[in-house]
XYZ file of C-alpha atoms in Angstrom:
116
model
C 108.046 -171.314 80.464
C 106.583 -172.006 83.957
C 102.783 -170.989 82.547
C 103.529 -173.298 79.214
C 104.063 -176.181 81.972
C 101.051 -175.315 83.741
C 98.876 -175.317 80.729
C 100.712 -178.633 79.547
C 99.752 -180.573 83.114
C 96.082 -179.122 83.009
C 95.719 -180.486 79.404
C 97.245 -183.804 79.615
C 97.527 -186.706 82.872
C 94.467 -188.539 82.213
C 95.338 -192.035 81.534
C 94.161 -193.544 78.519
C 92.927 -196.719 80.404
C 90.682 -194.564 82.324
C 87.325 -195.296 80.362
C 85.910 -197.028 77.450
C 85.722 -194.391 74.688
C 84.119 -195.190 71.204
C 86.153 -193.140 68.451
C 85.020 -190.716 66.557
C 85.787 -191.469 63.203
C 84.757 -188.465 61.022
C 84.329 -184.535 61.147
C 81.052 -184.360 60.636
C 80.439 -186.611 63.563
C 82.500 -184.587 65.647
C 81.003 -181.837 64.699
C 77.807 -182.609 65.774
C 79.446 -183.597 69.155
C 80.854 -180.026 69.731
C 78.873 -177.635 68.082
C 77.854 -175.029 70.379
C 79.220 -176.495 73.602
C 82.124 -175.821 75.988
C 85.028 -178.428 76.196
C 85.885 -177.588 80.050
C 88.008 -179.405 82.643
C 90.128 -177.411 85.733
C 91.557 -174.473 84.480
C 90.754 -174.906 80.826
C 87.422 -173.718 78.872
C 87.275 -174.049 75.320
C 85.066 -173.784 72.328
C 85.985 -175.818 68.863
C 83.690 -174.340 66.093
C 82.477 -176.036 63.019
C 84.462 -173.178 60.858
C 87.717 -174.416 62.357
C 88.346 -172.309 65.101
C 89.507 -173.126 68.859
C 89.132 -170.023 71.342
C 88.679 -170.214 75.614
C 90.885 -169.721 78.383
C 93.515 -171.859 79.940
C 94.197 -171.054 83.311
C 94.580 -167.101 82.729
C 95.572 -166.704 79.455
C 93.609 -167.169 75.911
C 93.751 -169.794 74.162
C 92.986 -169.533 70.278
C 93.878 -171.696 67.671
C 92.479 -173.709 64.340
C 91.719 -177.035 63.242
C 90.877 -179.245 60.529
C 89.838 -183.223 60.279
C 92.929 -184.955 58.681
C 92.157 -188.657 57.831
C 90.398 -189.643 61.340
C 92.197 -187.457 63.221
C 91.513 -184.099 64.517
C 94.489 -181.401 63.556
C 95.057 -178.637 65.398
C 97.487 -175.633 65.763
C 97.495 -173.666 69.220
C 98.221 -170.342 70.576
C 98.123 -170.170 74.809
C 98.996 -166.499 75.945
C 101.432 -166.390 73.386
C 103.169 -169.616 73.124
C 102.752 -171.596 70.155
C 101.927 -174.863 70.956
C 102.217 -176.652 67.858
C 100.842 -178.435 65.203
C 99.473 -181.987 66.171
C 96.493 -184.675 65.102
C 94.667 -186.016 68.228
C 92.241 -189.140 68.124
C 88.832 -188.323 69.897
C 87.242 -190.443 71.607
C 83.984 -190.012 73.446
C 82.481 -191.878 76.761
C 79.303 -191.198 78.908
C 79.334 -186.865 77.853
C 83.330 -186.891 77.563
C 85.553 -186.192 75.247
C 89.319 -187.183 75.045
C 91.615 -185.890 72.626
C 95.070 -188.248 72.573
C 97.798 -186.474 70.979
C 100.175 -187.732 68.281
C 97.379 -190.012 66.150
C 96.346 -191.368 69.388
C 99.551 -192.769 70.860
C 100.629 -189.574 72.791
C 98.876 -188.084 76.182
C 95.561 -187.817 76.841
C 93.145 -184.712 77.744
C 89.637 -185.628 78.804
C 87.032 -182.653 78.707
C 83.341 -182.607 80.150
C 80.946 -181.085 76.951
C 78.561 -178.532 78.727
């Protein structure tokens, strides 16, 4: 339980209000966002493929997972060191080379990531 809460606080606490992000409406254009980078912030690197698939690291443990694009919304299902994390559809949003995913259709928390 204690590592699901540290994974949980590393992945969410960034206020939405923090910058102006401009939607992304539309797998293909997220696609072309993360294809072949590395979604990073503390403790948490990740890489979302254009096949569907979510692997990194999140503090210690792997992180794996799969996704799809679900009408605007990216839908994912998570694994962190063992611990499912769920099912959920995330807006993304993107400002100045960062991405934000805000869980539940975009009215949930936030997670910002740097795109390296």
């Amino acid at each position: 339980m204690l590592r699901f809460c540290a994974f949980a606080i590393a992945l969410v606490a960034t206020p939405a209000f923090a910058a102006n992000y401009t939607k992304i409406n539309d797998k293909a254009e997220f696609v072309k966002l993360v294809n072949g980078k590395t979604l990073t912030r503390p403790l948490v690197k990740l890489q979302v493929s254009s096949a569907g698939s979510i692997k990194g690291r999140g503090a210690t443990w792997d992180v794996e997972g799969k996704w799809t694009w679900k009408n605007g919304y990216f839908c994912r299902n998570l694994n962190w060191g063992g611990t499912e994390l769920g099912y959920n559809c995330q807006e993304v949003g993107l400002s100045n080379g960062k991405v934000r995913f805000t869980s539940d259709q975009g009215t949930g928390d936030s997670a910002e990531f740097k795109l390296r």
